[in-house]
Tab-separated table of C-alpha atoms in Angstrom:
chain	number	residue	atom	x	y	z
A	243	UNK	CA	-56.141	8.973	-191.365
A	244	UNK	CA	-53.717	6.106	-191.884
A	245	UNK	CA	-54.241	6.372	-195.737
A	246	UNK	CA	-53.368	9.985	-195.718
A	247	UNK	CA	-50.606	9.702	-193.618
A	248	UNK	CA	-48.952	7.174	-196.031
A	249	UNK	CA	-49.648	9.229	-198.796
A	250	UNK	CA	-48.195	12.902	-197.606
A	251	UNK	CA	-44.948	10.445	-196.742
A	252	UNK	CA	-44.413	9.211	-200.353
A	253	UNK	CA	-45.218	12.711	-201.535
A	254	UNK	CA	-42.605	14.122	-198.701
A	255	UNK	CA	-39.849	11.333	-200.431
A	256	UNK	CA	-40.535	12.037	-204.148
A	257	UNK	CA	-39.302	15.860	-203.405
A	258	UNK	CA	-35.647	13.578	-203.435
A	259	UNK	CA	-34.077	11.193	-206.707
A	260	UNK	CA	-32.914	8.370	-205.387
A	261	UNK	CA	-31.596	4.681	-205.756
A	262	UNK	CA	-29.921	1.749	-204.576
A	263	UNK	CA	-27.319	-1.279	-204.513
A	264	UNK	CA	-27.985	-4.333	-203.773
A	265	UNK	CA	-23.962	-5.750	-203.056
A	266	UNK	CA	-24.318	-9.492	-204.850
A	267	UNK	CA	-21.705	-8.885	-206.968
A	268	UNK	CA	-18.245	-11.221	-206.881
A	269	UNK	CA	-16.086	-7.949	-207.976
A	270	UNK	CA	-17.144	-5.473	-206.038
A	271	UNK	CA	-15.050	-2.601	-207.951
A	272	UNK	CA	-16.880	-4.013	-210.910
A	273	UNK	CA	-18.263	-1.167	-213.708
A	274	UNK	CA	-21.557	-2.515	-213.516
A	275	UNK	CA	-20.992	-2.161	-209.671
A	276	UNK	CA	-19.870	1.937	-209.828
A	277	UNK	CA	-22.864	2.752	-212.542
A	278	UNK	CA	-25.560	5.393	-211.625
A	279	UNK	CA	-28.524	4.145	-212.845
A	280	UNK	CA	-30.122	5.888	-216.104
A	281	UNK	CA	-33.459	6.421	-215.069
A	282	UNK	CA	-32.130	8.425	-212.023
A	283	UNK	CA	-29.365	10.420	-214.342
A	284	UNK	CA	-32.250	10.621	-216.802
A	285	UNK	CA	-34.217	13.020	-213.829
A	286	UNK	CA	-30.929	14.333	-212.807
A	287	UNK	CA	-31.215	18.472	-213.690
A	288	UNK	CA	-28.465	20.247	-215.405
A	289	UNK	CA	-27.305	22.669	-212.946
A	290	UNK	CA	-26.596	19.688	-210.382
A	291	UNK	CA	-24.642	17.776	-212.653
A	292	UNK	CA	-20.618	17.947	-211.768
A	293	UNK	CA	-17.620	15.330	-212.107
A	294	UNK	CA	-17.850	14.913	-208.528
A	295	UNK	CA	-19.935	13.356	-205.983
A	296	UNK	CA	-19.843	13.447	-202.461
A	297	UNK	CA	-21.146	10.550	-200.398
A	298	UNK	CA	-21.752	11.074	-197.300
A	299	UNK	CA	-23.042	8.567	-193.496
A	300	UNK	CA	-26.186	9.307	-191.339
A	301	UNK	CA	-23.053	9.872	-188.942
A	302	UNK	CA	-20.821	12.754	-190.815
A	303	UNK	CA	-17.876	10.510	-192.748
A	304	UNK	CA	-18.167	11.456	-196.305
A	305	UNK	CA	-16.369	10.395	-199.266
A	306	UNK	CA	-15.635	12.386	-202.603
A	307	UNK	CA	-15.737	9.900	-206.242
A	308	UNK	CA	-15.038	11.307	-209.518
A	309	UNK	CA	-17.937	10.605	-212.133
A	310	UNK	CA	-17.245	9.769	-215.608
A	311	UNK	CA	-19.085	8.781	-218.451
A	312	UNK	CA	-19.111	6.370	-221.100
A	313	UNK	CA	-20.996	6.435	-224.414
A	314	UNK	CA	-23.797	4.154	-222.546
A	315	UNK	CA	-23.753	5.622	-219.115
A	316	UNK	CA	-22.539	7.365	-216.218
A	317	UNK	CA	-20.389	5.785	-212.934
A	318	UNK	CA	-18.308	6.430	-210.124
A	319	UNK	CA	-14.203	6.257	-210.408
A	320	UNK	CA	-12.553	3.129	-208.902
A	321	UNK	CA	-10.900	5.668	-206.335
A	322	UNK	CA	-13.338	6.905	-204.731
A	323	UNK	CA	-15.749	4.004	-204.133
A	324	UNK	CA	-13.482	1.447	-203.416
A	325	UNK	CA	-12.304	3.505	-200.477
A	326	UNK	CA	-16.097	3.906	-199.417
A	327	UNK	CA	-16.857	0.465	-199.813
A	328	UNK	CA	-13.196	-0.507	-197.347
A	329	UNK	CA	-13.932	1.969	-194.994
A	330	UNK	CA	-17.495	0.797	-194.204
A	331	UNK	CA	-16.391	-2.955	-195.194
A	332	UNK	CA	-19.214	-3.543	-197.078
A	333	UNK	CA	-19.746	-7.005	-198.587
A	334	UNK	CA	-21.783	-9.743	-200.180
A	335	UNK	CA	-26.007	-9.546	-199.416
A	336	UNK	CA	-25.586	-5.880	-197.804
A	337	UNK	CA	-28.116	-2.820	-199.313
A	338	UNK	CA	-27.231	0.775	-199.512
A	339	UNK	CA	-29.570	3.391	-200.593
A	340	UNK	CA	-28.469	6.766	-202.158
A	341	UNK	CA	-30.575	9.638	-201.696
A	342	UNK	CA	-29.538	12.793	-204.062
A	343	UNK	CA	-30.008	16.169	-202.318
A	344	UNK	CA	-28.506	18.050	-204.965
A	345	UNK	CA	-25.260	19.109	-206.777
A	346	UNK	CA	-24.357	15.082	-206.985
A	347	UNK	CA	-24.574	15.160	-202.963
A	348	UNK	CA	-25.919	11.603	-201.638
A	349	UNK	CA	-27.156	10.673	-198.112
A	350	UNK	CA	-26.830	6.969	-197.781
A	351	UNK	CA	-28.612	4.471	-195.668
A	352	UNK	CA	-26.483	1.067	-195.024
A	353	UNK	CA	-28.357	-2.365	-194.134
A	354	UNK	CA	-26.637	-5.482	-193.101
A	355	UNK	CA	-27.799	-8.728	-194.732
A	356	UNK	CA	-29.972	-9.321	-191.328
A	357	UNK	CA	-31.602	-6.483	-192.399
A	358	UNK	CA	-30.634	-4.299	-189.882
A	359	UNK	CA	-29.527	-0.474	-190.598
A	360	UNK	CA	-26.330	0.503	-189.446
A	361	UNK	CA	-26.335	3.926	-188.205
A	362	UNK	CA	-22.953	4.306	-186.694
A	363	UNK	CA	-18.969	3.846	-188.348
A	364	UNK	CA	-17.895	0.146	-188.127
A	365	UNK	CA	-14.733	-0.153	-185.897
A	366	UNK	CA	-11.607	-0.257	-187.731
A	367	UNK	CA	-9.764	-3.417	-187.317
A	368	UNK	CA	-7.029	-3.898	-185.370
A	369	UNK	CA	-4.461	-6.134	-187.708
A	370	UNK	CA	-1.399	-7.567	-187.826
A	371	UNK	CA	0.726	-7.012	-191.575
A	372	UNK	CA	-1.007	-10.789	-192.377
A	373	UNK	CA	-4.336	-9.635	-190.841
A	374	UNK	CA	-3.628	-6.869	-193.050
A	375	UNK	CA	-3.593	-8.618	-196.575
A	376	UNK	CA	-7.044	-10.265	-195.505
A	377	UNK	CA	-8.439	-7.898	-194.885
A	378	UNK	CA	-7.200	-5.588	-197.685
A	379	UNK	CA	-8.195	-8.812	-200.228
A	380	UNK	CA	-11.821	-9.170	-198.493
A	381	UNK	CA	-11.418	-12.880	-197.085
A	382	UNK	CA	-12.501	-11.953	-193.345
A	383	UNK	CA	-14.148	-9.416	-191.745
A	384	UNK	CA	-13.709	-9.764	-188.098
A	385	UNK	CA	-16.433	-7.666	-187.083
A	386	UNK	CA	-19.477	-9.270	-187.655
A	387	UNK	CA	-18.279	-12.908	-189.043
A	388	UNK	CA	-18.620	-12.416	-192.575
A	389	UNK	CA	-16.921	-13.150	-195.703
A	390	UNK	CA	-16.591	-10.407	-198.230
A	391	UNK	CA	-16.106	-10.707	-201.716
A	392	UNK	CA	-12.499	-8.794	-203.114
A	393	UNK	CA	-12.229	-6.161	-204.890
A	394	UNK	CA	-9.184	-6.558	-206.116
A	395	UNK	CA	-8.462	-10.166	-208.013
A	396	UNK	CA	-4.911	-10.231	-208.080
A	397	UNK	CA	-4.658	-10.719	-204.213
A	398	UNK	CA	-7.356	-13.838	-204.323
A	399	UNK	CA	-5.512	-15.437	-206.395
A	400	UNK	CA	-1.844	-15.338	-204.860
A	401	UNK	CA	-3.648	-16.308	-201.327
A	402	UNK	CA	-5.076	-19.643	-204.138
A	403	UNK	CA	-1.841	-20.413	-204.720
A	404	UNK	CA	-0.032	-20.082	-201.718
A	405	UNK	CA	-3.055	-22.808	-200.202
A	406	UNK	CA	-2.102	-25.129	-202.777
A	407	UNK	CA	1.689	-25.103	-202.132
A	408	UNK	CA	0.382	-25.751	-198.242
A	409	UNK	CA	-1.011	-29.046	-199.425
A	410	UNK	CA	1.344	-30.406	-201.615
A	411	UNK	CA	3.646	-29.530	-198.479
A	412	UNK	CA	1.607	-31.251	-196.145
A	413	UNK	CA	0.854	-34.802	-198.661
A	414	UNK	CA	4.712	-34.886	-199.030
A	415	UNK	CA	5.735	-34.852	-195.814
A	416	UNK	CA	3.151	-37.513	-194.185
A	417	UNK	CA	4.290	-39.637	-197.300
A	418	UNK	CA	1.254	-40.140	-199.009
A	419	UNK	CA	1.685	-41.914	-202.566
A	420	UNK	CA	0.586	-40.639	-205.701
A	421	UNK	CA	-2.426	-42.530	-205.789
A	422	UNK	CA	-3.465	-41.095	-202.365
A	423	UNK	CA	-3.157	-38.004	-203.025
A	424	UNK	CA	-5.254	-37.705	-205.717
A	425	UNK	CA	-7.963	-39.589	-203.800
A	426	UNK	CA	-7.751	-37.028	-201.594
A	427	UNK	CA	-7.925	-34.287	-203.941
A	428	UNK	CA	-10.818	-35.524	-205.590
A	429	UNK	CA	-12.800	-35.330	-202.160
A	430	UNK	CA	-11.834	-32.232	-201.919
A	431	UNK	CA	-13.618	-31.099	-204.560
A	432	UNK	CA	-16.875	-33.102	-203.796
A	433	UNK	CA	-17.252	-30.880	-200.961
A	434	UNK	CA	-16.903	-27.432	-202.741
A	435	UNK	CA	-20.173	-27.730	-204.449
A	436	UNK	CA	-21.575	-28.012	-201.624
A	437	UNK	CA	-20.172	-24.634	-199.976
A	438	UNK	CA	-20.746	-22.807	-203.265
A	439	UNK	CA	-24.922	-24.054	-202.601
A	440	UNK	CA	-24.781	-22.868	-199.036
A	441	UNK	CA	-23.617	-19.286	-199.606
A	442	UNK	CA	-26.298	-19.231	-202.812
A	443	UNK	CA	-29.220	-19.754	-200.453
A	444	UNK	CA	-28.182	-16.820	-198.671
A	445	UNK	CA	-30.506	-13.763	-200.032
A	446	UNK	CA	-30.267	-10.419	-198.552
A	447	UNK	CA	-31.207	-11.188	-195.267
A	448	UNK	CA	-34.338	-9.263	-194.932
A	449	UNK	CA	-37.831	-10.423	-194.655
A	450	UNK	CA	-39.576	-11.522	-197.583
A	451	UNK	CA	-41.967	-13.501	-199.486
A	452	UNK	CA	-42.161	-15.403	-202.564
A	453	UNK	CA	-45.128	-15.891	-204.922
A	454	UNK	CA	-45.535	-17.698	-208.169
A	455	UNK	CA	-48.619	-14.956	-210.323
A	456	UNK	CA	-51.750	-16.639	-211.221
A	457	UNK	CA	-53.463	-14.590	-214.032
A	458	UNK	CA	-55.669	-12.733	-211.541
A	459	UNK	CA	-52.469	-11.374	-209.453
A	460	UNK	CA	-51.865	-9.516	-212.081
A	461	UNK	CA	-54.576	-7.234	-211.259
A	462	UNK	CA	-54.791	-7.528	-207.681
A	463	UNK	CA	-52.120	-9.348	-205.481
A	464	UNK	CA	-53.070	-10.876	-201.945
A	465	UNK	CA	-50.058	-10.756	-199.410
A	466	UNK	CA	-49.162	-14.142	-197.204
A	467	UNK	CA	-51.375	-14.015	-194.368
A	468	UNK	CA	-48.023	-15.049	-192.306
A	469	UNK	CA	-45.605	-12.247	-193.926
A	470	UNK	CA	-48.872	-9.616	-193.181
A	471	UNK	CA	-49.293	-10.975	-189.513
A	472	UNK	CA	-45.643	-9.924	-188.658
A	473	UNK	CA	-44.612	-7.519	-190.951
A	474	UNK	CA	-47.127	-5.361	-192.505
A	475	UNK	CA	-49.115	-2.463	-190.428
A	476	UNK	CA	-52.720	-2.850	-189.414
A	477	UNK	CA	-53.843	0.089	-191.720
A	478	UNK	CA	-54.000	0.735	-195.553
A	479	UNK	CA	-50.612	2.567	-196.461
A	480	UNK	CA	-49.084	3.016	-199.649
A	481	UNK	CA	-45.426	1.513	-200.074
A	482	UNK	CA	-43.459	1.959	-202.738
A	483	UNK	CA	-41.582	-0.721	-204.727
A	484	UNK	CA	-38.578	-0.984	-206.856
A	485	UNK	CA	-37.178	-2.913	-209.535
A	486	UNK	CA	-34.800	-5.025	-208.517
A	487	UNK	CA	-32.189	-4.138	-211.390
A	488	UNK	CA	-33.017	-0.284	-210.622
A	489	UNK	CA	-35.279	0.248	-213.417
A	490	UNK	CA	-37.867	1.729	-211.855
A	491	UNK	CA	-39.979	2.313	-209.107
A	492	UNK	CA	-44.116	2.063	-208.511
A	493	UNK	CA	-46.369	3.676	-205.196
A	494	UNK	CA	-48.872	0.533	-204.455
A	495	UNK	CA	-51.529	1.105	-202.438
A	496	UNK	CA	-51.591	-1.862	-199.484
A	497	UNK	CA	-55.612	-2.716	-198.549
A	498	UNK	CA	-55.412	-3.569	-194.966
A	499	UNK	CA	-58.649	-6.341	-195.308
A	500	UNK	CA	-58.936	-9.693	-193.176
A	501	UNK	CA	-56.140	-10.231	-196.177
A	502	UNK	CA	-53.719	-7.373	-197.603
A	503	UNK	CA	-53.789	-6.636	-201.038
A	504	UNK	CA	-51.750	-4.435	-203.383
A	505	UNK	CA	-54.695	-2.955	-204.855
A	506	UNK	CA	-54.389	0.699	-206.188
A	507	UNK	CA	-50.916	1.372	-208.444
A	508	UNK	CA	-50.633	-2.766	-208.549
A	509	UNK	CA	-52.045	-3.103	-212.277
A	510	UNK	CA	-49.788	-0.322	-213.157
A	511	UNK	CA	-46.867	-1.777	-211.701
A	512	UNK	CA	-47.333	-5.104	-213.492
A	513	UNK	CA	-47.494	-3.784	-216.719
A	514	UNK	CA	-44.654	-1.848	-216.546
A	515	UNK	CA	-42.219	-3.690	-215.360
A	516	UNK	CA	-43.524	-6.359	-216.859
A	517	UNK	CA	-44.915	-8.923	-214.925
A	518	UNK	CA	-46.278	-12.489	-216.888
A	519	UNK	CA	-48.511	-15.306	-215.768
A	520	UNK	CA	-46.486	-18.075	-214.130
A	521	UNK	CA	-43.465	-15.486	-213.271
A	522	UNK	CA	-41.641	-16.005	-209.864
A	523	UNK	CA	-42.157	-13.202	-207.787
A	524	UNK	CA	-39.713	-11.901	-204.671
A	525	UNK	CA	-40.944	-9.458	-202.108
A	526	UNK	CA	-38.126	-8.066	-200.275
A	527	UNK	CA	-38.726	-5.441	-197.162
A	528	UNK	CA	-35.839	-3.033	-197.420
A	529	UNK	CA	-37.721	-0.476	-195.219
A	530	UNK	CA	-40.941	-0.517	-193.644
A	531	UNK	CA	-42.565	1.042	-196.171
A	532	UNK	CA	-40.524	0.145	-199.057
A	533	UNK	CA	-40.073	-3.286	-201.130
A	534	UNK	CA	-37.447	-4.386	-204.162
A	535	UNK	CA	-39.166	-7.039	-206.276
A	536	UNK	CA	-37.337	-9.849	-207.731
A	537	UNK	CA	-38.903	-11.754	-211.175
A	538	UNK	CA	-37.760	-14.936	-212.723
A	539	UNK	CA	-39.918	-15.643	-216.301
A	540	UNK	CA	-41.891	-19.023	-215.940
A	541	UNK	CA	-40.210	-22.301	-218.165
A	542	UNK	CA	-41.539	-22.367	-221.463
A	543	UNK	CA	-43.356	-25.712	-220.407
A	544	UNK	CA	-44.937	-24.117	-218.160
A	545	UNK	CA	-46.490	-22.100	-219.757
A	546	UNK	CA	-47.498	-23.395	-222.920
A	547	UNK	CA	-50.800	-25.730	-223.252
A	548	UNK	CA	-51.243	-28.151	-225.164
């Protein structure tokens, strides 16, 4: 019963096109950012194409975006989706899904990097004119903590250059020497690396699991016995999984054993998207039933024997 029930769901999803965005991006206006993906334009029918979209919140806000096109693909205007991305402050390691329901209308589902859905408006912020320019240049997000990435460079770089100014202020007027200050520079630096490596390890903040394929995972894959303990459902259910850069997506049937394996769809999956001996392999759980996979190739010396 748990099989069926898994299956009429996919079956009840695949009546909808849909895909998603993962926000890792530095510029979040960026064109590669605003591009509908070509497999899902590819499946998009005539009479529902138009040169306007309307996105629209599980809650009723809704946002219109021009679509143009290119000679290599299709994306939104600058306009529009920089004014949905503000108004729901949307930032680095977030997920949104877009679910089509005709005439280049999308539902969207929004997921905080703790994985979490968000299912009603974000406050707006309450700012002073400085607060303001923060905001408006993605530095701080008061809500929740978070940093957010800009989406428009020009501002980052005059708030660069005004904190430079601050510490040439600061080195003249305690009377450092030359010398000194440039010691002190330098430290400065050491320590960026270091910030740059902390933000790095910071994926998209839902569960996962890792796995490096052996040659037999390539037919059959066995899940972490500690990711299927907390995560996955005591009954066989098919999930669905996407490709991480949107280039597809593959129903795998889950075995609920003493050990779950991605049996049934699995071998298809791995050949088509394509998956190697030795590759990396990154499990992310977007949705209960629904995973984006991640794949790094294996090093050369790795692979090859001797």
């Amino acid at each position: 019963m748990g099989l069926n029930r898994g299956f009429d769901r996919v079956k009840e999803e695949a009546k909808n096109l849909s895909f998603f965005k993962i926000f890792q991006s530095a510029d979040l206006s960026s064109e590669s950012m605003r591009a509908l993906p070509y497999e899902f334009m590819k499946n998009v029918s005539k009479e529902d194409l138009s040169n306007k979209a309307v996105i629209r919140a599980q809650w009723g806000s809704s946002w219109e975006v021009d679509i143009s096109k290119n000679p290599r693909f299709y994306y939104m205007e600058k306009s529009g989706w920089n004014q949905f991305v503000r108004d729901n402050a949307l930032g680095a390691d977030e997920f949104v899904t877009f679910t089509h329901k005709g005439l280049m209308c999308f539902n969207v589902n929004i997921y905080k990097k703790d994985g979490k859905e968000i299912v009603v408006p974000r406050k707006p912020h309450k700012t002073t004119p400085s607060k303001a320019f923060m905001f408006k240049s993605g530095i701080k997000n008061e809500e929740d903590g978070s940093s957010y990435k800009d989406v428009k460079k020009e501002d980052e770089s005059m708030e660069g250059i005004e904190l430079e100014v601050k510490k040439k202020k600061r080195a003249v007027e305690i009377g450092e020497s030359s010398r000194g200050a440039a010691l002190k520079k330098k430290k400065d630096e050491k320590h960026k690396p270091s910030k740059k490596i902390k933000r790095k390890k910071v994926k998209y903040g839902v569960p996962r699991f890792k796995i490096t394929l052996r040659k037999s995972h390539l037919k059959m894959l066995a899940i972490p016995k500690r990711f299927k303990d907390k995560y996955i459902k005591n009954e066989s259910e098919v999930y669905k999984i996407h490709h991480s850069e949107g280039k597809g997506s593959w129903e795998v049937l889950c075995l609920v054993r003493p050990q779950s394996i991605f049996s049934s769809g699995w071998l298809k999956l791995a050949r088509e998207y394509p998956l190697s001996f030795g590759d990396r392999c990154t499990f992310n759980l977007v949705k209960p039933d629904e995973f984006v996979l991640t794949s790094k190739k294996a090093r050369e010396e790795i692979i090859v024997i001797d």
